[in-house]
Short mmCIF file of C-alpha atoms in Angstrom, two decimals:
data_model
loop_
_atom_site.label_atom_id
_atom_site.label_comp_id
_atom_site.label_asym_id
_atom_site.label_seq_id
_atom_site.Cartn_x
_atom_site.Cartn_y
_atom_site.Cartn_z
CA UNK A 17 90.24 27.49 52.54
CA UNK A 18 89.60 31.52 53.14
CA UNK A 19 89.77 32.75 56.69
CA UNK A 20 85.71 33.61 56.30
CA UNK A 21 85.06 29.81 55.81
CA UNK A 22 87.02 28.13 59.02
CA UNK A 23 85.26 30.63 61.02
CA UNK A 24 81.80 29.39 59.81
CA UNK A 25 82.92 25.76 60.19
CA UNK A 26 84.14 26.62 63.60
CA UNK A 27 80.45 26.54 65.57
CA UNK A 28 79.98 23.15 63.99
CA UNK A 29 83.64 21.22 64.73
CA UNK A 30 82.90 22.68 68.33
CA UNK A 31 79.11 21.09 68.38
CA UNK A 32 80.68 17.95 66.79
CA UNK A 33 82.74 17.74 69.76
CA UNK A 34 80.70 18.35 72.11
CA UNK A 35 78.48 15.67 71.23
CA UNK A 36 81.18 13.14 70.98
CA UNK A 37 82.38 14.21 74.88
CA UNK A 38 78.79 13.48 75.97
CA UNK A 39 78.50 9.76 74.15
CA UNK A 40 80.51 8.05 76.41
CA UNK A 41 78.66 9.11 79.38
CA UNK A 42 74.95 7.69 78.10
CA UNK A 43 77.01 4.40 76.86
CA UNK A 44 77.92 3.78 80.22
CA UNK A 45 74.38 3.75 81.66
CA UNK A 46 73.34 0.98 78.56
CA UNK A 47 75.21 -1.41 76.36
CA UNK A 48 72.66 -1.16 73.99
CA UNK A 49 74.15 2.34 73.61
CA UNK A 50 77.91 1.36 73.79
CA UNK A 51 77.57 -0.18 70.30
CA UNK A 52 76.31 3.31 69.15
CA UNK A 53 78.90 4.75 70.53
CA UNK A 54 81.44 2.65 69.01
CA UNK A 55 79.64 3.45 65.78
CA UNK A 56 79.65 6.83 66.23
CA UNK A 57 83.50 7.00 66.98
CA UNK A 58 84.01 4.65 63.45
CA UNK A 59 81.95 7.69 61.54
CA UNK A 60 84.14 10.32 63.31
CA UNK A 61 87.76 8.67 62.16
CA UNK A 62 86.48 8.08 59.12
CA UNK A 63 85.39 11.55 58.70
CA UNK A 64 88.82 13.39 60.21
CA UNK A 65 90.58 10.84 57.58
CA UNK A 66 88.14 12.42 54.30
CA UNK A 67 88.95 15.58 56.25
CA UNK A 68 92.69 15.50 56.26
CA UNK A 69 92.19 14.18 52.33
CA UNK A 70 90.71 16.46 51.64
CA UNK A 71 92.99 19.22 52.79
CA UNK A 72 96.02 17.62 51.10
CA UNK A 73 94.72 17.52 47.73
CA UNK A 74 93.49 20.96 48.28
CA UNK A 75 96.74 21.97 49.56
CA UNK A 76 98.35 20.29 46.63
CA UNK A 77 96.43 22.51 43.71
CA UNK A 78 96.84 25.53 45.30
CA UNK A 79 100.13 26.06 44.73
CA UNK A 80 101.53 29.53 43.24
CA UNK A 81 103.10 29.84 39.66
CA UNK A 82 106.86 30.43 39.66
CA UNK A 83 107.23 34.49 39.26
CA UNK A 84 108.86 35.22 35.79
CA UNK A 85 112.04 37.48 36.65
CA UNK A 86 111.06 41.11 34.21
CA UNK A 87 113.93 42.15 32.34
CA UNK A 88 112.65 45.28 30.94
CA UNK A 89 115.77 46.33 29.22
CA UNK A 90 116.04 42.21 27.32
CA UNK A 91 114.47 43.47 24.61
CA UNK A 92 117.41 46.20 23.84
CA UNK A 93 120.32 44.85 24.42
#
């Protein structure tokens, strides 16, 4: 990932967590809501887990070619 895309992902992560700060708090007030909660907390692991996935197979192709050693004199000895 470029520099220019984890700064555009960074307004979102910090809304995501946010939001998931705030959950408990209304789940407290109804159980009908701690069940959503607990939902929502399944849908977050699950997402940081395709997350991390994601950034080892990404982290995996992006690897750099071996740099040929030049021997510009090889060719006249």
């Amino acid at each position: 990932m470029s520099a220019g895309e984890e700064d555009g992902m960074r307004p979102f992560v910090i809304a995501a967590i946010i939001a998931s700060l705030t959950v408990p708090a209304f789940a407290a007030e109804d159980p009908a809501k701690a069940e959503e909660y607990k939902a929502e907390e399944q849908k977050k692991k699950e997402a940081d887990e395709i997350e991390r996935a994601y950034k080892n197979v990404v982290k995996g192709t992006t690897r750099e070619q071996p740099v040929k050693k030049s021997d510009p004199w090889g060719s006249v000895r």
